PDB file of C-alpha atoms in Angstrom:
ATOM      1  CA  MET W   1      36.729  40.611  59.315  1.00 36.00           C
ATOM      2  CA  SER W   2      34.310  42.542  57.136  1.00 41.00           C
ATOM      3  CA  ASP W   3      31.350  44.763  57.754  1.00 45.00           C
ATOM      4  CA  ALA W   4      29.006  47.007  55.828  1.00 43.00           C
ATOM      5  CA  ALA W   5      29.009  50.667  56.764  1.00 44.00           C
ATOM      6  CA  LYS W   6      25.578  52.042  55.989  1.00 44.00           C
ATOM      7  CA  CYS W   7      25.023  55.705  55.305  1.00 41.00           C
ATOM      8  CA  PRO W   8      22.028  57.869  54.345  1.00 41.00           C
ATOM      9  CA  SER W   9      20.442  56.876  51.019  1.00 44.00           C
ATOM     10  CA  ALA W  10      22.410  53.627  51.141  1.00 53.00           C
ATOM     11  CA  ARG W  11      20.893  52.565  47.835  1.00 87.00           C
ATOM     12  CA  ARG W  12      23.031  55.211  46.179  1.00 96.00           C
ATOM     13  CA  VAL W  13      26.408  54.377  47.800  1.00 97.00           C
ATOM     14  CA  THR W  14      27.621  51.134  49.339  1.00 97.00           C
ATOM     15  CA  VAL W  15      30.604  50.848  51.666  1.00 97.00           C
ATOM     16  CA  MET W  16      32.262  47.575  52.623  1.00 97.00           C
ATOM     17  CA  ILE W  17      35.333  47.539  54.865  1.00 96.00           C
ATOM     18  CA  ASN W  18      37.504  44.448  54.820  1.00 96.00           C
ATOM     19  CA  GLU W  19      41.016  44.112  56.272  1.00 93.00           C
ATOM     20  CA  HIS W  20      41.366  47.904  56.624  1.00 96.00           C
ATOM     21  CA  VAL W  21      40.357  48.611  52.994  1.00 98.00           C
ATOM     22  CA  ALA W  22      37.085  50.416  52.203  1.00 98.00           C
ATOM     23  CA  ASP W  23      35.386  49.307  48.978  1.00 98.00           C
ATOM     24  CA  VAL W  24      33.107  52.257  48.148  1.00 98.00           C
ATOM     25  CA  ARG W  25      30.741  51.996  45.182  1.00 98.00           C
ATOM     26  CA  LEU W  26      28.443  54.554  43.613  1.00 98.00           C
ATOM     27  CA  ASN W  27      25.245  52.587  43.123  1.00 98.00           C
ATOM     28  CA  ARG W  28      22.889  54.051  40.556  1.00 97.00           C
ATOM     29  CA  PRO W  29      23.908  51.932  37.568  1.00 97.00           C
ATOM     30  CA  ASP W  30      20.707  52.432  35.571  1.00 96.00           C
ATOM     31  CA  LYS W  31      21.603  56.154  35.340  1.00 96.00           C
ATOM     32  CA  HIS W  32      25.364  55.635  34.901  1.00 97.00           C
ATOM     33  CA  ASN W  33      25.686  56.736  38.552  1.00 98.00           C
ATOM     34  CA  GLY W  34      24.484  60.228  37.719  1.00 97.00           C
ATOM     35  CA  LEU W  35      24.491  62.620  40.661  1.00 97.00           C
ATOM     36  CA  ASP W  36      21.000  63.304  41.996  1.00 96.00           C
ATOM     37  CA  TRP W  37      20.187  64.633  45.468  1.00 94.00           C
ATOM     38  CA  ALA W  38      20.103  61.157  47.001  1.00 95.00           C
ATOM     39  CA  MET W  39      23.539  60.385  45.555  1.00 96.00           C
ATOM     40  CA  ILE W  40      24.954  63.677  46.837  1.00 96.00           C
ATOM     41  CA  ASP W  41      23.605  63.017  50.330  1.00 94.00           C
ATOM     42  CA  ALA W  42      24.899  59.444  50.248  1.00 96.00           C
ATOM     43  CA  ILE W  43      28.409  60.487  49.189  1.00 97.00           C
ATOM     44  CA  LEU W  44      28.591  63.008  52.033  1.00 95.00           C
ATOM     45  CA  GLY W  45      27.394  60.332  54.436  1.00 95.00           C
ATOM     46  CA  ALA W  46      29.956  57.819  53.204  1.00 96.00           C
ATOM     47  CA  GLN W  47      32.762  60.351  53.562  1.00 96.00           C
ATOM     48  CA  ALA W  48      31.745  61.082  57.151  1.00 95.00           C
ATOM     49  CA  GLU W  49      31.669  57.357  57.933  1.00 95.00           C
ATOM     50  CA  LEU W  50      35.134  56.858  56.459  1.00 96.00           C
ATOM     51  CA  ARG W  51      36.558  59.775  58.440  1.00 95.00           C
ATOM     52  CA  ALA W  52      35.211  58.212  61.623  1.00 94.00           C
ATOM     53  CA  ARG W  53      36.645  54.805  60.731  1.00 94.00           C
ATOM     54  CA  ALA W  54      40.050  56.351  60.016  1.00 93.00           C
ATOM     55  CA  GLU W  55      40.058  58.163  63.359  1.00 92.00           C
ATOM     56  CA  GLU W  56      39.380  54.828  65.066  1.00 92.00           C
ATOM     57  CA  GLY W  57      42.402  53.339  63.301  1.00 88.00           C
ATOM     58  CA  GLY W  58      40.394  50.833  61.286  1.00 89.00           C
ATOM     59  CA  LEU W  59      41.017  52.238  57.826  1.00 96.00           C
ATOM     60  CA  ARG W  60      44.197  52.247  55.733  1.00 97.00           C
ATOM     61  CA  ALA W  61      43.024  52.724  52.127  1.00 97.00           C
ATOM     62  CA  ILE W  62      39.882  53.557  50.121  1.00 98.00           C
ATOM     63  CA  VAL W  63      38.834  52.266  46.700  1.00 98.00           C
ATOM     64  CA  LEU W  64      36.157  54.330  44.953  1.00 98.00           C
ATOM     65  CA  SER W  65      34.302  52.871  41.965  1.00 98.00           C
ATOM     66  CA  GLY W  66      30.928  52.857  40.249  1.00 98.00           C
ATOM     67  CA  GLU W  67      28.549  49.951  39.733  1.00 98.00           C
ATOM     68  CA  GLY W  68      27.473  49.089  36.204  1.00 97.00           C
ATOM     69  CA  ALA W  69      28.739  50.433  32.910  1.00 97.00           C
ATOM     70  CA  SER W  70      30.134  53.759  34.126  1.00 98.00           C
ATOM     71  CA  PHE W  71      31.995  55.312  37.021  1.00 98.00           C
ATOM     72  CA  CYS W  72      29.831  58.447  37.047  1.00 98.00           C
ATOM     73  CA  ALA W  73      28.288  60.406  34.171  1.00 97.00           C
ATOM     74  CA  GLY W  74      28.093  63.627  36.214  1.00 96.00           C
ATOM     75  CA  LEU W  75      25.129  65.653  37.394  1.00 93.00           C
ATOM     76  CA  ASP W  76      21.664  64.342  36.620  1.00 94.00           C
ATOM     77  CA  MET W  77      20.525  67.856  35.832  1.00 90.00           C
ATOM     78  CA  ALA W  78      16.843  66.959  35.455  1.00 92.00           C
ATOM     79  CA  ALA W  79      16.794  65.384  38.920  1.00 92.00           C
ATOM     80  CA  ILE W  80      18.785  68.230  40.462  1.00 91.00           C
ATOM     81  CA  MET W  81      16.498  70.904  38.989  1.00 89.00           C
ATOM     82  CA  GLY W  82      13.507  68.938  40.261  1.00 90.00           C
ATOM     83  CA  GLU W  83      14.440  70.408  43.665  1.00 89.00           C
ATOM     84  CA  ALA W  84      15.720  73.731  42.383  1.00 88.00           C
ATOM     85  CA  ALA W  85      15.282  75.421  45.770  1.00 86.00           C
ATOM     86  CA  ARG W  86      18.187  73.332  47.113  1.00 87.00           C
ATOM     87  CA  VAL W  87      20.623  74.364  44.385  1.00 88.00           C
ATOM     88  CA  PRO W  88      21.901  77.657  45.934  1.00 88.00           C
ATOM     89  CA  GLN W  89      22.823  75.817  49.123  1.00 85.00           C
ATOM     90  CA  LEU W  90      25.323  73.712  47.159  1.00 88.00           C
ATOM     91  CA  LEU W  91      27.599  76.753  46.870  1.00 89.00           C
ATOM     92  CA  VAL W  92      27.403  77.920  50.492  1.00 92.00           C
ATOM     93  CA  ALA W  93      30.711  77.351  52.279  1.00 91.00           C
ATOM     94  CA  GLY W  94      30.300  75.403  55.495  1.00 88.00           C
ATOM     95  CA  ALA W  95      26.834  74.048  54.664  1.00 86.00           C
ATOM     96  CA  ASN W  96      25.952  70.356  55.078  1.00 81.00           C
ATOM     97  CA  GLY W  97      28.749  69.783  57.576  1.00 82.00           C
ATOM     98  CA  CYS W  98      31.521  71.041  55.272  1.00 85.00           C
ATOM     99  CA  THR W  99      34.516  72.955  56.558  1.00 87.00           C
ATOM    100  CA  PRO W 100      34.345  76.776  56.290  1.00 89.00           C
ATOM    101  CA  GLU W 101      36.704  76.585  53.285  1.00 91.00           C
ATOM    102  CA  ARG W 102      34.495  74.265  51.215  1.00 95.00           C
ATOM    103  CA  ASN W 103      30.972  74.152  49.874  1.00 95.00           C
ATOM    104  CA  THR W 104      28.957  70.994  49.263  1.00 93.00           C
ATOM    105  CA  VAL W 105      29.987  70.336  45.664  1.00 95.00           C
ATOM    106  CA  GLN W 106      33.655  70.856  46.544  1.00 97.00           C
ATOM    107  CA  GLN W 107      33.270  68.411  49.409  1.00 97.00           C
ATOM    108  CA  LEU W 108      32.030  65.726  47.008  1.00 97.00           C
ATOM    109  CA  ALA W 109      35.517  65.617  45.481  1.00 97.00           C
ATOM    110  CA  LEU W 110      37.830  66.818  48.247  1.00 96.00           C
ATOM    111  CA  GLY W 111      36.049  64.952  51.047  1.00 96.00           C
ATOM    112  CA  TRP W 112      37.615  61.618  50.094  1.00 95.00           C
ATOM    113  CA  ARG W 113      40.953  62.970  51.268  1.00 92.00           C
ATOM    114  CA  ASP W 114      39.723  63.841  54.736  1.00 93.00           C
ATOM    115  CA  ALA W 115      40.234  60.316  56.046  1.00 92.00           C
ATOM    116  CA  GLY W 116      43.983  60.846  55.598  1.00 93.00           C
ATOM    117  CA  VAL W 117      44.509  57.499  53.845  1.00 95.00           C
ATOM    118  CA  PRO W 118      45.295  56.743  50.181  1.00 97.00           C
ATOM    119  CA  VAL W 119      42.268  56.926  47.880  1.00 98.00           C
ATOM    120  CA  ILE W 120      42.271  54.984  44.601  1.00 98.00           C
ATOM    121  CA  ALA W 121      39.545  55.563  42.002  1.00 98.00           C
ATOM    122  CA  ALA W 122      38.639  52.805  39.530  1.00 98.00           C
ATOM    123  CA  LEU W 123      37.191  54.297  36.343  1.00 98.00           C
ATOM    124  CA  GLN W 124      35.202  52.757  33.514  1.00 98.00           C
ATOM    125  CA  GLY W 125      32.626  53.814  30.949  1.00 98.00           C
ATOM    126  CA  ASN W 126      31.540  57.440  31.203  1.00 98.00           C
ATOM    127  CA  VAL W 127      33.545  59.678  33.554  1.00 98.00           C
ATOM    128  CA  PHE W 128      31.957  63.033  32.822  1.00 98.00           C
ATOM    129  CA  GLY W 129      31.619  66.415  34.521  1.00 96.00           C
ATOM    130  CA  GLY W 130      31.065  65.984  38.229  1.00 96.00           C
ATOM    131  CA  GLY W 131      32.051  62.328  37.910  1.00 98.00           C
ATOM    132  CA  LEU W 132      35.485  63.293  36.615  1.00 98.00           C
ATOM    133  CA  GLN W 133      35.851  65.917  39.315  1.00 97.00           C
ATOM    134  CA  ILE W 134      35.022  63.350  42.005  1.00 98.00           C
ATOM    135  CA  ALA W 135      37.630  61.031  40.478  1.00 98.00           C
ATOM    136  CA  LEU W 136      40.200  63.838  40.610  1.00 97.00           C
ATOM    137  CA  GLY W 137      39.639  63.929  44.378  1.00 97.00           C
ATOM    138  CA  ALA W 138      41.341  60.528  44.576  1.00 98.00           C
ATOM    139  CA  ASP W 139      45.114  60.206  44.901  1.00 97.00           C
ATOM    140  CA  VAL W 140      45.383  57.611  42.111  1.00 98.00           C
ATOM    141  CA  ARG W 141      43.076  56.899  39.150  1.00 98.00           C
ATOM    142  CA  LEU W 142      43.159  53.480  37.451  1.00 98.00           C
ATOM    143  CA  CYS W 143      41.181  53.569  34.226  1.00 98.00           C
ATOM    144  CA  ASP W 144      39.737  51.079  31.745  1.00 98.00           C
ATOM    145  CA  PRO W 145      41.245  51.680  28.289  1.00 98.00           C
ATOM    146  CA  ASP W 146      37.746  52.006  26.788  1.00 98.00           C
ATOM    147  CA  ALA W 147      36.561  54.695  29.221  1.00 98.00           C
ATOM    148  CA  ARG W 148      35.698  58.208  28.060  1.00 98.00           C
ATOM    149  CA  LEU W 149      36.338  61.311  30.141  1.00 98.00           C
ATOM    150  CA  ALA W 150      35.110  64.886  29.853  1.00 97.00           C
ATOM    151  CA  VAL W 151      35.025  68.186  31.707  1.00 96.00           C
ATOM    152  CA  LEU W 152      31.436  68.685  30.600  1.00 94.00           C
ATOM    153  CA  GLU W 153      30.181  71.661  32.604  1.00 95.00           C
ATOM    154  CA  ILE W 154      30.454  74.083  29.681  1.00 96.00           C
ATOM    155  CA  ALA W 155      27.597  72.206  27.987  1.00 93.00           C
ATOM    156  CA  TRP W 156      25.339  73.489  30.793  1.00 91.00           C
ATOM    157  CA  GLY W 157      26.785  77.002  30.662  1.00 94.00           C
ATOM    158  CA  ILE W 158      28.627  76.620  33.976  1.00 94.00           C
ATOM    159  CA  ILE W 159      32.227  76.105  35.120  1.00 96.00           C
ATOM    160  CA  PRO W 160      33.826  73.050  36.743  1.00 96.00           C
ATOM    161  CA  ASP W 161      33.696  73.959  40.437  1.00 95.00           C
ATOM    162  CA  MET W 162      34.000  70.769  42.493  1.00 96.00           C
ATOM    163  CA  GLY W 163      37.451  71.608  43.828  1.00 95.00           C
ATOM    164  CA  ILE W 164      39.102  71.198  40.427  1.00 95.00           C
ATOM    165  CA  SER W 165      41.258  74.282  41.068  1.00 93.00           C
ATOM    166  CA  VAL W 166      42.944  72.128  43.730  1.00 93.00           C
ATOM    167  CA  THR W 167      42.614  68.580  42.404  1.00 94.00           C
ATOM    168  CA  ALA W 168      43.764  69.312  38.826  1.00 93.00           C
ATOM    169  CA  ARG W 169      47.065  70.955  39.743  1.00 89.00           C
ATOM    170  CA  GLY W 170      48.901  68.004  38.228  1.00 87.00           C
ATOM    171  CA  VAL W 171      47.063  68.266  34.903  1.00 92.00           C
ATOM    172  CA  ARG W 172      48.714  70.088  32.013  1.00 91.00           C
ATOM    173  CA  PRO W 173      47.157  73.580  31.955  1.00 93.00           C
ATOM    174  CA  ASP W 174      46.738  73.660  28.173  1.00 95.00           C
ATOM    175  CA  TRP W 175      44.800  70.386  28.221  1.00 93.00           C
ATOM    176  CA  LEU W 176      42.709  71.555  31.144  1.00 95.00           C
ATOM    177  CA  HIS W 177      41.799  74.785  29.369  1.00 96.00           C
ATOM    178  CA  GLU W 178      40.950  73.066  26.111  1.00 96.00           C
ATOM    179  CA  LEU W 179      38.834  70.337  27.681  1.00 96.00           C
ATOM    180  CA  SER W 180      37.021  72.798  29.955  1.00 97.00           C
ATOM    181  CA  TRP W 181      36.330  75.278  27.136  1.00 97.00           C
ATOM    182  CA  SER W 182      35.137  72.669  24.637  1.00 97.00           C
ATOM    183  CA  GLY W 183      33.565  69.908  26.733  1.00 97.00           C
ATOM    184  CA  ARG W 184      35.242  67.445  24.356  1.00 97.00           C
ATOM    185  CA  LYS W 185      35.048  63.779  25.368  1.00 97.00           C
ATOM    186  CA  VAL W 186      38.437  62.094  25.293  1.00 97.00           C
ATOM    187  CA  ALA W 187      39.556  58.491  25.247  1.00 98.00           C
ATOM    188  CA  ALA W 188      41.361  57.063  28.250  1.00 98.00           C
ATOM    189  CA  ARG W 189      44.801  57.130  26.613  1.00 97.00           C
ATOM    190  CA  GLU W 190      44.503  60.817  25.781  1.00 96.00           C
ATOM    191  CA  ALA W 191      43.285  61.470  29.330  1.00 96.00           C
ATOM    192  CA  GLN W 192      46.380  59.709  30.648  1.00 96.00           C
ATOM    193  CA  GLU W 193      48.615  61.913  28.507  1.00 94.00           C
ATOM    194  CA  ALA W 194      46.873  64.967  29.959  1.00 93.00           C
ATOM    195  CA  GLY W 195      47.469  63.795  33.523  1.00 93.00           C
ATOM    196  CA  LEU W 196      43.817  63.041  34.313  1.00 95.00           C
ATOM    197  CA  VAL W 197      44.510  59.311  34.647  1.00 97.00           C
ATOM    198  CA  THR W 198      47.333  57.475  36.425  1.00 97.00           C
ATOM    199  CA  ARG W 199      47.343  54.101  34.641  1.00 97.00           C
ATOM    200  CA  LEU W 200      45.281  52.170  32.109  1.00 98.00           C
ATOM    201  CA  VAL W 201      44.292  48.677  33.305  1.00 98.00           C
ATOM    202  CA  SER W 202      41.898  46.038  32.023  1.00 95.00           C
ATOM    203  CA  ASN W 203      40.045  45.584  35.333  1.00 97.00           C
ATOM    204  CA  PRO W 204      40.246  48.873  37.257  1.00 98.00           C
ATOM    205  CA  ARG W 205      38.316  47.795  40.366  1.00 98.00           C
ATOM    206  CA  GLU W 206      40.297  44.600  40.904  1.00 98.00           C
ATOM    207  CA  GLU W 207      43.591  46.403  40.270  1.00 98.00           C
ATOM    208  CA  ALA W 208      42.560  49.180  42.651  1.00 98.00           C
ATOM    209  CA  LEU W 209      41.589  46.731  45.387  1.00 98.00           C
ATOM    210  CA  ALA W 210      44.857  44.844  44.944  1.00 98.00           C
ATOM    211  CA  LEU W 211      46.841  48.077  45.257  1.00 98.00           C
ATOM    212  CA  ALA W 212      44.820  49.125  48.308  1.00 98.00           C
ATOM    213  CA  ARG W 213      45.425  45.767  49.992  1.00 97.00           C
ATOM    214  CA  GLU W 214      49.159  46.122  49.354  1.00 96.00           C
ATOM    215  CA  ILE W 215      49.145  49.625  50.848  1.00 97.00           C
ATOM    216  CA  ALA W 216      47.245  48.275  53.862  1.00 96.00           C
ATOM    217  CA  THR W 217      50.206  45.986  54.662  1.00 95.00           C
ATOM    218  CA  ARG W 218      52.592  48.950  54.935  1.00 96.00           C
ATOM    219  CA  SER W 219      53.325  51.035  58.017  1.00 97.00           C
ATOM    220  CA  PRO W 220      50.167  53.115  58.632  1.00 95.00           C
ATOM    221  CA  ARG W 221      52.196  55.927  60.215  1.00 96.00           C
ATOM    222  CA  ALA W 222      54.571  56.096  57.256  1.00 97.00           C
ATOM    223  CA  ILE W 223      51.655  56.105  54.795  1.00 96.00           C
ATOM    224  CA  ARG W 224      50.026  58.986  56.672  1.00 94.00           C
ATOM    225  CA  CYS W 225      53.303  60.909  56.677  1.00 96.00           C
ATOM    226  CA  ILE W 226      53.787  60.376  52.930  1.00 97.00           C
ATOM    227  CA  THR W 227      50.243  61.612  52.327  1.00 94.00           C
ATOM    228  CA  ARG W 228      50.849  64.691  54.460  1.00 94.00           C
ATOM    229  CA  LEU W 229      54.249  65.358  52.884  1.00 96.00           C
ATOM    230  CA  TYR W 230      52.900  65.546  49.337  1.00 94.00           C
ATOM    231  CA  ALA W 231      49.742  67.378  50.355  1.00 90.00           C
ATOM    232  CA  GLU W 232      51.681  70.167  52.056  1.00 94.00           C
ATOM    233  CA  ALA W 233      55.203  70.223  50.640  1.00 94.00           C
ATOM    234  CA  LEU W 234      54.577  70.237  46.897  1.00 90.00           C
ATOM    235  CA  ALA W 235      52.967  73.677  47.075  1.00 88.00           C
ATOM    236  CA  ALA W 236      55.252  75.068  49.801  1.00 93.00           C
ATOM    237  CA  PRO W 237      58.455  77.143  49.495  1.00 96.00           C
ATOM    238  CA  GLU W 238      61.598  75.029  49.339  1.00 97.00           C
ATOM    239  CA  GLY W 239      62.718  75.703  52.902  1.00 97.00           C
ATOM    240  CA  GLU W 240      59.347  74.785  54.383  1.00 97.00           C
ATOM    241  CA  ALA W 241      59.110  71.649  52.246  1.00 97.00           C
ATOM    242  CA  LEU W 242      62.548  70.404  53.290  1.00 97.00           C
ATOM    243  CA  ALA W 243      61.858  71.147  56.959  1.00 98.00           C
ATOM    244  CA  LEU W 244      58.612  69.174  56.778  1.00 97.00           C
ATOM    245  CA  GLU W 245      60.439  66.212  55.198  1.00 97.00           C
ATOM    246  CA  ALA W 246      62.976  66.176  58.007  1.00 98.00           C
ATOM    247  CA  ARG W 247      60.350  66.599  60.736  1.00 97.00           C
ATOM    248  CA  LEU W 248      58.151  63.784  59.454  1.00 97.00           C
ATOM    249  CA  GLN W 249      61.124  61.453  59.071  1.00 98.00           C
ATOM    250  CA  SER W 250      62.296  62.229  62.600  1.00 98.00           C
ATOM    251  CA  ASP W 251      58.850  61.322  63.887  1.00 97.00           C
ATOM    252  CA  LEU W 252      59.138  57.869  62.260  1.00 97.00           C
ATOM    253  CA  LEU W 253      62.741  56.821  62.901  1.00 97.00           C
ATOM    254  CA  GLY W 254      63.170  54.411  65.784  1.00 97.00           C
ATOM    255  CA  GLN W 255      59.444  54.178  66.479  1.00 97.00           C
ATOM    256  CA  PRO W 256      57.677  50.786  66.770  1.00 97.00           C
ATOM    257  CA  GLU W 257      56.355  50.663  63.216  1.00 96.00           C
ATOM    258  CA  HIS W 258      59.746  51.582  61.763  1.00 97.00           C
ATOM    259  CA  MET W 259      61.475  48.919  63.870  1.00 97.00           C
ATOM    260  CA  GLU W 260      58.842  46.343  62.863  1.00 97.00           C
ATOM    261  CA  CYS W 261      59.520  47.109  59.175  1.00 97.00           C
ATOM    262  CA  VAL W 262      63.267  46.696  59.688  1.00 97.00           C
ATOM    263  CA  GLY W 263      62.827  43.466  61.626  1.00 97.00           C
ATOM    264  CA  ALA W 264      60.420  42.017  59.085  1.00 96.00           C
ATOM    265  CA  ARG W 265      62.759  42.790  56.188  1.00 96.00           C
ATOM    266  CA  LEU W 266      65.732  41.203  57.940  1.00 97.00           C
ATOM    267  CA  GLU W 267      63.696  38.127  58.892  1.00 97.00           C
ATOM    268  CA  GLY W 268      62.057  37.750  55.465  1.00 95.00           C
ATOM    269  CA  ARG W 269      58.494  38.020  56.734  1.00 95.00           C
ATOM    270  CA  THR W 270      55.477  40.294  56.355  1.00 92.00           C
ATOM    271  CA  PRO W 271      55.401  43.122  58.930  1.00 94.00           C
ATOM    272  CA  ARG W 272      52.599  43.109  61.476  1.00 93.00           C
ATOM    273  CA  PHE W 273      50.755  46.345  62.284  1.00 93.00           C
TER     274      PHE W 273
END
């Protein structure tokens, strides 16, 4: 069963949901998926649609990619400044349907996590500035070996501010400083060494979709608990982290999905959820 989930400015972002996996594609290939106002609005719309689908129980994983030669080359500054009056609103917390803790540009990266399901980004070509920050909002980043990545905001005299203070916590601080200060473009292998990229693969989108489909066959409750565990426990004091582990495990043991996993393993079949 598949269906297209249309959102505002659908030309800029497409969403297809098939067998509980959302295939989300930035769709401005002639501009390397540069972020203009229509793209920003479309991303926010897609995120809202995915949150709704997850709440209905119809979503188990998200794959985020870009059509054409690049994942996303970052802000299309000429297009953005064409509506300069809108720019200050980007930094207002709670605007455009964001939570009180986030502004619009932070939502563009962090909003992928709101569905509470694994998010896998497939990267190729140019992954610059805001494009890299959006990719960092994913849980896993599969990257073409020939891709180039950059924290490019310094070239515009600004700082990276799309939630990178949260999403880049797994990146080596010395690399993050150097790349942010210089704006240097790095090859995919160097980006992997820095912690910006999870794995290098020859066909990122196909690999990402295959991983998402595998995740979709696993216990949805266990996947949600794993996601919550790492989101909350890794930054928590030891006692709180261990208590959360135990609480989440207690909520799973003996429940229908756990028993279905056990039964399927013993019977040598695929579990049914």
